[in-house]
Amino acid sequence: MEKKELICIGCPMGCPLTVEMEGGAVLQVKGNTCPRGDAYGRKEVTNPTRIVTSTVRVTGGTLPMVSCKTRTDVPKGKIFDVARALKDVTVRAPVCIGQVLAENVAGTGVDVIATKNVGVRN
């Protein structure tokens, strides 16, 4: 039996988790104080994913950059591919929160959306 030790990021509690596995299958998650910890532990050892946050360039805006994030989580192994793809993205002002800035970023099937409004420069 294999054991993996993790710190849960499913909620602010930060519970220390022990995930017991056998043959690549999760048998049990211990240490969680809420159901999110169990779900996080199982997912983290089998298919780790993350929300990616970054910034992209804005032309003609009141700010030169706009903060953004992936709409949903992406495979952990694709984080740097997403970051590299966003280096080449430039959007035109105005930008609204929730606006799609990049579709299917780095072939992940996930869109990148704005997390801040940027007005047009006068």
PDB file of N, CA and C in Angstrom, residues 40-106:
ATOM      1  N   TYR A  40     -10.726  16.551  -2.697  1.00  0.00           N
ATOM      2  CA  TYR A  40      -9.439  17.122  -3.088  1.00  0.00           C
ATOM      3  C   TYR A  40      -8.341  16.056  -3.054  1.00  0.00           C
ATOM      4  N   GLY A  41      -8.276  15.289  -1.984  1.00  0.00           N
ATOM      5  CA  GLY A  41      -7.243  14.259  -1.848  1.00  0.00           C
ATOM      6  C   GLY A  41      -7.302  13.238  -2.963  1.00  0.00           C
ATOM      7  N   ARG A  42      -8.499  12.781  -3.285  1.00  0.00           N
ATOM      8  CA  ARG A  42      -8.658  11.791  -4.365  1.00  0.00           C
ATOM      9  C   ARG A  42      -8.234  12.371  -5.712  1.00  0.00           C
ATOM     10  N   LYS A  43      -8.650  13.587  -5.985  1.00  0.00           N
ATOM     11  CA  LYS A  43      -8.334  14.204  -7.276  1.00  0.00           C
ATOM     12  C   LYS A  43      -6.851  14.553  -7.377  1.00  0.00           C
ATOM     13  N   GLU A  44      -6.267  15.046  -6.306  1.00  0.00           N
ATOM     14  CA  GLU A  44      -4.873  15.501  -6.335  1.00  0.00           C
ATOM     15  C   GLU A  44      -3.896  14.366  -6.633  1.00  0.00           C
ATOM     16  N   VAL A  45      -4.178  13.167  -6.157  1.00  0.00           N
ATOM     17  CA  VAL A  45      -3.248  12.059  -6.405  1.00  0.00           C
ATOM     18  C   VAL A  45      -3.509  11.349  -7.729  1.00  0.00           C
ATOM     19  N   THR A  46      -4.686  11.552  -8.319  1.00  0.00           N
ATOM     20  CA  THR A  46      -4.997  10.869  -9.580  1.00  0.00           C
ATOM     21  C   THR A  46      -4.960  11.798 -10.786  1.00  0.00           C
ATOM     22  N   ASN A  47      -5.415  13.046 -10.628  1.00  0.00           N
ATOM     23  CA  ASN A  47      -5.461  13.997 -11.742  1.00  0.00           C
ATOM     24  C   ASN A  47      -5.370  15.424 -11.198  1.00  0.00           C
ATOM     25  N   PRO A  48      -4.161  15.868 -10.796  1.00  0.00           N
ATOM     26  CA  PRO A  48      -4.035  17.201 -10.199  1.00  0.00           C
ATOM     27  C   PRO A  48      -4.313  18.311 -11.208  1.00  0.00           C
ATOM     28  N   THR A  49      -5.095  19.300 -10.782  1.00  0.00           N
ATOM     29  CA  THR A  49      -5.449  20.433 -11.635  1.00  0.00           C
ATOM     30  C   THR A  49      -5.348  21.726 -10.828  1.00  0.00           C
ATOM     31  N   ARG A  50      -5.273  22.845 -11.548  1.00  0.00           N
ATOM     32  CA  ARG A  50      -5.201  24.155 -10.896  1.00  0.00           C
ATOM     33  C   ARG A  50      -5.904  25.212 -11.742  1.00  0.00           C
ATOM     34  N   ILE A  51      -6.395  26.252 -11.086  1.00  0.00           N
ATOM     35  CA  ILE A  51      -6.830  27.471 -11.764  1.00  0.00           C
ATOM     36  C   ILE A  51      -5.553  28.282 -11.998  1.00  0.00           C
ATOM     37  N   VAL A  52      -5.374  28.803 -13.194  1.00  0.00           N
ATOM     38  CA  VAL A  52      -4.189  29.605 -13.507  1.00  0.00           C
ATOM     39  C   VAL A  52      -4.593  31.078 -13.531  1.00  0.00           C
ATOM     40  N   THR A  53      -3.844  31.914 -12.820  1.00  0.00           N
ATOM     41  CA  THR A  53      -4.072  33.359 -12.846  1.00  0.00           C
ATOM     42  C   THR A  53      -2.875  34.024 -13.509  1.00  0.00           C
ATOM     43  N   SER A  54      -3.132  35.113 -14.204  1.00  0.00           N
ATOM     44  CA  SER A  54      -2.066  35.802 -14.925  1.00  0.00           C
ATOM     45  C   SER A  54      -2.534  37.204 -15.285  1.00  0.00           C
ATOM     46  N   THR A  55      -1.841  37.821 -16.229  1.00  0.00           N
ATOM     47  CA  THR A  55      -2.246  39.101 -16.804  1.00  0.00           C
ATOM     48  C   THR A  55      -2.013  39.044 -18.308  1.00  0.00           C
ATOM     49  N   VAL A  56      -2.777  39.849 -19.055  1.00  0.00           N
ATOM     50  CA  VAL A  56      -2.548  39.994 -20.492  1.00  0.00           C
ATOM     51  C   VAL A  56      -2.501  41.482 -20.827  1.00  0.00           C
ATOM     52  N   ARG A  57      -1.863  41.789 -21.937  1.00  0.00           N
ATOM     53  CA  ARG A  57      -1.712  43.179 -22.368  1.00  0.00           C
ATOM     54  C   ARG A  57      -3.037  43.750 -22.869  1.00  0.00           C
ATOM     55  N   VAL A  58      -3.211  45.053 -22.631  1.00  0.00           N
ATOM     56  CA  VAL A  58      -4.390  45.779 -23.118  1.00  0.00           C
ATOM     57  C   VAL A  58      -3.899  46.968 -23.935  1.00  0.00           C
ATOM     58  N   THR A  59      -4.474  47.150 -25.125  1.00  0.00           N
ATOM     59  CA  THR A  59      -4.154  48.338 -25.923  1.00  0.00           C
ATOM     60  C   THR A  59      -5.315  49.318 -25.835  1.00  0.00           C
ATOM     61  N   GLY A  60      -4.979  50.601 -25.761  1.00  0.00           N
ATOM     62  CA  GLY A  60      -5.993  51.646 -25.726  1.00  0.00           C
ATOM     63  C   GLY A  60      -6.771  51.716 -24.439  1.00  0.00           C
ATOM     64  N   GLY A  61      -6.236  51.132 -23.373  1.00  0.00           N
ATOM     65  CA  GLY A  61      -6.961  51.111 -22.109  1.00  0.00           C
ATOM     66  C   GLY A  61      -6.392  52.046 -21.065  1.00  0.00           C
ATOM     67  N   THR A  62      -7.142  52.216 -19.991  1.00  0.00           N
ATOM     68  CA  THR A  62      -6.692  53.034 -18.868  1.00  0.00           C
ATOM     69  C   THR A  62      -5.596  52.329 -18.074  1.00  0.00           C
ATOM     70  N   LEU A  63      -5.436  51.040 -18.312  1.00  0.00           N
ATOM     71  CA  LEU A  63      -4.365  50.243 -17.709  1.00  0.00           C
ATOM     72  C   LEU A  63      -3.653  49.478 -18.821  1.00  0.00           C
ATOM     73  N   PRO A  64      -2.359  49.211 -18.661  1.00  0.00           N
ATOM     74  CA  PRO A  64      -1.631  48.484 -19.702  1.00  0.00           C
ATOM     75  C   PRO A  64      -1.849  46.969 -19.668  1.00  0.00           C
ATOM     76  N   MET A  65      -2.334  46.466 -18.544  1.00  0.00           N
ATOM     77  CA  MET A  65      -2.544  45.028 -18.369  1.00  0.00           C
ATOM     78  C   MET A  65      -3.886  44.802 -17.679  1.00  0.00           C
ATOM     79  N   VAL A  66      -4.432  43.595 -17.876  1.00  0.00           N
ATOM     80  CA  VAL A  66      -5.648  43.206 -17.171  1.00  0.00           C
ATOM     81  C   VAL A  66      -5.408  41.843 -16.527  1.00  0.00           C
ATOM     82  N   SER A  67      -5.870  41.691 -15.291  1.00  0.00           N
ATOM     83  CA  SER A  67      -5.745  40.405 -14.616  1.00  0.00           C
ATOM     84  C   SER A  67      -6.744  39.425 -15.224  1.00  0.00           C
ATOM     85  N   CYS A  68      -6.362  38.144 -15.194  1.00  0.00           N
ATOM     86  CA  CYS A  68      -7.221  37.125 -15.787  1.00  0.00           C
ATOM     87  C   CYS A  68      -7.000  35.790 -15.089  1.00  0.00           C
ATOM     88  N   LYS A  69      -7.876  34.843 -15.397  1.00  0.00           N
ATOM     89  CA  LYS A  69      -7.753  33.493 -14.850  1.00  0.00           C
ATOM     90  C   LYS A  69      -8.413  32.517 -15.805  1.00  0.00           C
ATOM     91  N   THR A  70      -8.076  31.242 -15.642  1.00  0.00           N
ATOM     92  CA  THR A  70      -8.765  30.225 -16.424  1.00  0.00           C
ATOM     93  C   THR A  70     -10.167  30.067 -15.847  1.00  0.00           C
ATOM     94  N   ARG A  71     -11.134  29.857 -16.731  1.00  0.00           N
ATOM     95  CA  ARG A  71     -12.530  29.733 -16.286  1.00  0.00           C
ATOM     96  C   ARG A  71     -12.704  28.528 -15.359  1.00  0.00           C
ATOM     97  N   THR A  72     -12.021  27.452 -15.672  1.00  0.00           N
ATOM     98  CA  THR A  72     -12.022  26.251 -14.827  1.00  0.00           C
ATOM     99  C   THR A  72     -10.577  25.792 -14.670  1.00  0.00           C
ATOM    100  N   ASP A  73     -10.384  24.743 -13.902  1.00  0.00           N
ATOM    101  CA  ASP A  73      -9.028  24.264 -13.676  1.00  0.00           C
ATOM    102  C   ASP A  73      -8.467  23.549 -14.905  1.00  0.00           C
ATOM    103  N   VAL A  74      -7.132  23.570 -14.990  1.00  0.00           N
ATOM    104  CA  VAL A  74      -6.418  22.914 -16.084  1.00  0.00           C
ATOM    105  C   VAL A  74      -5.474  21.879 -15.476  1.00  0.00           C
ATOM    106  N   PRO A  75      -5.094  20.868 -16.242  1.00  0.00           N
ATOM    107  CA  PRO A  75      -4.138  19.884 -15.715  1.00  0.00           C
ATOM    108  C   PRO A  75      -2.858  20.576 -15.241  1.00  0.00           C
ATOM    109  N   LYS A  76      -2.357  20.125 -14.112  1.00  0.00           N
ATOM    110  CA  LYS A  76      -1.173  20.748 -13.514  1.00  0.00           C
ATOM    111  C   LYS A  76       0.005  20.775 -14.492  1.00  0.00           C
ATOM    112  N   GLY A  77       0.129  19.758 -15.313  1.00  0.00           N
ATOM    113  CA  GLY A  77       1.209  19.685 -16.287  1.00  0.00           C
ATOM    114  C   GLY A  77       1.091  20.688 -17.424  1.00  0.00           C
ATOM    115  N   LYS A  78      -0.047  21.368 -17.542  1.00  0.00           N
ATOM    116  CA  LYS A  78      -0.262  22.346 -18.615  1.00  0.00           C
ATOM    117  C   LYS A  78      -0.115  23.797 -18.142  1.00  0.00           C
ATOM    118  N   ILE A  79       0.183  24.008 -16.871  1.00  0.00           N
ATOM    119  CA  ILE A  79       0.253  25.367 -16.327  1.00  0.00           C
ATOM    120  C   ILE A  79       1.239  26.238 -17.103  1.00  0.00           C
ATOM    121  N   PHE A  80       2.437  25.739 -17.357  1.00  0.00           N
ATOM    122  CA  PHE A  80       3.443  26.547 -18.048  1.00  0.00           C
ATOM    123  C   PHE A  80       3.074  26.764 -19.511  1.00  0.00           C
ATOM    124  N   ASP A  81       2.393  25.799 -20.135  1.00  0.00           N
ATOM    125  CA  ASP A  81       1.909  25.989 -21.509  1.00  0.00           C
ATOM    126  C   ASP A  81       0.892  27.128 -21.562  1.00  0.00           C
ATOM    127  N   VAL A  82       0.007  27.171 -20.570  1.00  0.00           N
ATOM    128  CA  VAL A  82      -0.992  28.243 -20.495  1.00  0.00           C
ATOM    129  C   VAL A  82      -0.292  29.592 -20.311  1.00  0.00           C
ATOM    130  N   ALA A  83       0.676  29.650 -19.400  1.00  0.00           N
ATOM    131  CA  ALA A  83       1.400  30.905 -19.151  1.00  0.00           C
ATOM    132  C   ALA A  83       2.119  31.382 -20.413  1.00  0.00           C
ATOM    133  N   ARG A  84       2.754  30.462 -21.128  1.00  0.00           N
ATOM    134  CA  ARG A  84       3.448  30.839 -22.373  1.00  0.00           C
ATOM    135  C   ARG A  84       2.464  31.364 -23.413  1.00  0.00           C
ATOM    136  N   ALA A  85       1.304  30.717 -23.526  1.00  0.00           N
ATOM    137  CA  ALA A  85       0.297  31.151 -24.501  1.00  0.00           C
ATOM    138  C   ALA A  85      -0.216  32.552 -24.174  1.00  0.00           C
ATOM    139  N   LEU A  86      -0.362  32.864 -22.896  1.00  0.00           N
ATOM    140  CA  LEU A  86      -0.889  34.175 -22.498  1.00  0.00           C
ATOM    141  C   LEU A  86       0.107  35.305 -22.747  1.00  0.00           C
ATOM    142  N   LYS A  87       1.397  34.972 -22.860  1.00  0.00           N
ATOM    143  CA  LYS A  87       2.403  35.993 -23.176  1.00  0.00           C
ATOM    144  C   LYS A  87       2.112  36.676 -24.503  1.00  0.00           C
ATOM    145  N   ASP A  88       1.500  35.947 -25.425  1.00  0.00           N
ATOM    146  CA  ASP A  88       1.241  36.464 -26.771  1.00  0.00           C
ATOM    147  C   ASP A  88      -0.145  37.078 -26.945  1.00  0.00           C
ATOM    148  N   VAL A  89      -0.940  37.110 -25.875  1.00  0.00           N
ATOM    149  CA  VAL A  89      -2.311  37.630 -25.976  1.00  0.00           C
ATOM    150  C   VAL A  89      -2.323  39.132 -25.697  1.00  0.00           C
ATOM    151  N   THR A  90      -2.959  39.884 -26.593  1.00  0.00           N
ATOM    152  CA  THR A  90      -3.198  41.316 -26.396  1.00  0.00           C
ATOM    153  C   THR A  90      -4.665  41.569 -26.730  1.00  0.00           C
ATOM    154  N   VAL A  91      -5.361  42.289 -25.857  1.00  0.00           N
ATOM    155  CA  VAL A  91      -6.773  42.607 -26.096  1.00  0.00           C
ATOM    156  C   VAL A  91      -6.940  44.117 -26.183  1.00  0.00           C
ATOM    157  N   ARG A  92      -8.011  44.522 -26.813  1.00  0.00           N
ATOM    158  CA  ARG A  92      -8.307  45.944 -26.988  1.00  0.00           C
ATOM    159  C   ARG A  92      -9.333  46.371 -25.941  1.00  0.00           C
ATOM    160  N   ALA A  93      -9.121  47.548 -25.347  1.00  0.00           N
ATOM    161  CA  ALA A  93     -10.073  48.101 -24.382  1.00  0.00           C
ATOM    162  C   ALA A  93     -11.353  48.491 -25.116  1.00  0.00           C
ATOM    163  N   PRO A  94     -12.494  48.476 -24.479  1.00  0.00           N
ATOM    164  CA  PRO A  94     -12.726  48.164 -23.070  1.00  0.00           C
ATOM    165  C   PRO A  94     -12.738  46.651 -22.816  1.00  0.00           C
ATOM    166  N   VAL A  95     -12.385  46.299 -21.581  1.00  0.00           N
ATOM    167  CA  VAL A  95     -12.408  44.908 -21.134  1.00  0.00           C
ATOM    168  C   VAL A  95     -13.340  44.839 -19.933  1.00  0.00           C
ATOM    169  N   CYS A  96     -14.211  43.830 -19.914  1.00  0.00           N
ATOM    170  CA  CYS A  96     -15.173  43.657 -18.815  1.00  0.00           C
ATOM    171  C   CYS A  96     -14.894  42.361 -18.065  1.00  0.00           C
ATOM    172  N   ILE A  97     -15.161  42.379 -16.771  1.00  0.00           N
ATOM    173  CA  ILE A  97     -15.008  41.172 -15.960  1.00  0.00           C
ATOM    174  C   ILE A  97     -15.819  40.044 -16.590  1.00  0.00           C
ATOM    175  N   GLY A  98     -15.203  38.884 -16.719  1.00  0.00           N
ATOM    176  CA  GLY A  98     -15.871  37.717 -17.293  1.00  0.00           C
ATOM    177  C   GLY A  98     -15.716  37.600 -18.796  1.00  0.00           C
ATOM    178  N   GLN A  99     -15.200  38.637 -19.438  1.00  0.00           N
ATOM    179  CA  GLN A  99     -14.991  38.611 -20.891  1.00  0.00           C
ATOM    180  C   GLN A  99     -13.936  37.564 -21.238  1.00  0.00           C
ATOM    181  N   VAL A 100     -14.199  36.768 -22.271  1.00  0.00           N
ATOM    182  CA  VAL A 100     -13.232  35.765 -22.714  1.00  0.00           C
ATOM    183  C   VAL A 100     -12.085  36.477 -23.428  1.00  0.00           C
ATOM    184  N   LEU A 101     -10.877  36.248 -22.931  1.00  0.00           N
ATOM    185  CA  LEU A 101      -9.681  36.867 -23.508  1.00  0.00           C
ATOM    186  C   LEU A 101      -8.928  35.899 -24.412  1.00  0.00           C
ATOM    187  N   ALA A 102      -9.050  34.610 -24.135  1.00  0.00           N
ATOM    188  CA  ALA A 102      -8.398  33.573 -24.943  1.00  0.00           C
ATOM    189  C   ALA A 102      -9.241  32.309 -24.855  1.00  0.00           C
ATOM    190  N   GLU A 103      -9.619  31.780 -26.008  1.00  0.00           N
ATOM    191  CA  GLU A 103     -10.405  30.543 -26.043  1.00  0.00           C
ATOM    192  C   GLU A 103      -9.476  29.342 -26.140  1.00  0.00           C
ATOM    193  N   ASN A 104      -9.867  28.244 -25.487  1.00  0.00           N
ATOM    194  CA  ASN A 104      -9.140  26.973 -25.586  1.00  0.00           C
ATOM    195  C   ASN A 104      -7.631  27.200 -25.430  1.00  0.00           C
ATOM    196  N   VAL A 105      -7.250  27.898 -24.390  1.00  0.00           N
ATOM    197  CA  VAL A 105      -5.851  28.276 -24.194  1.00  0.00           C
ATOM    198  C   VAL A 105      -4.950  27.036 -24.133  1.00  0.00           C
ATOM    199  N   ALA A 106      -3.899  27.062 -24.906  1.00  0.00           N
ATOM    200  CA  ALA A 106      -2.896  25.987 -24.966  1.00  0.00           C
ATOM    201  C   ALA A 106      -3.518  24.617 -25.229  1.00  0.00           C
TER     202      ALA A 106
END
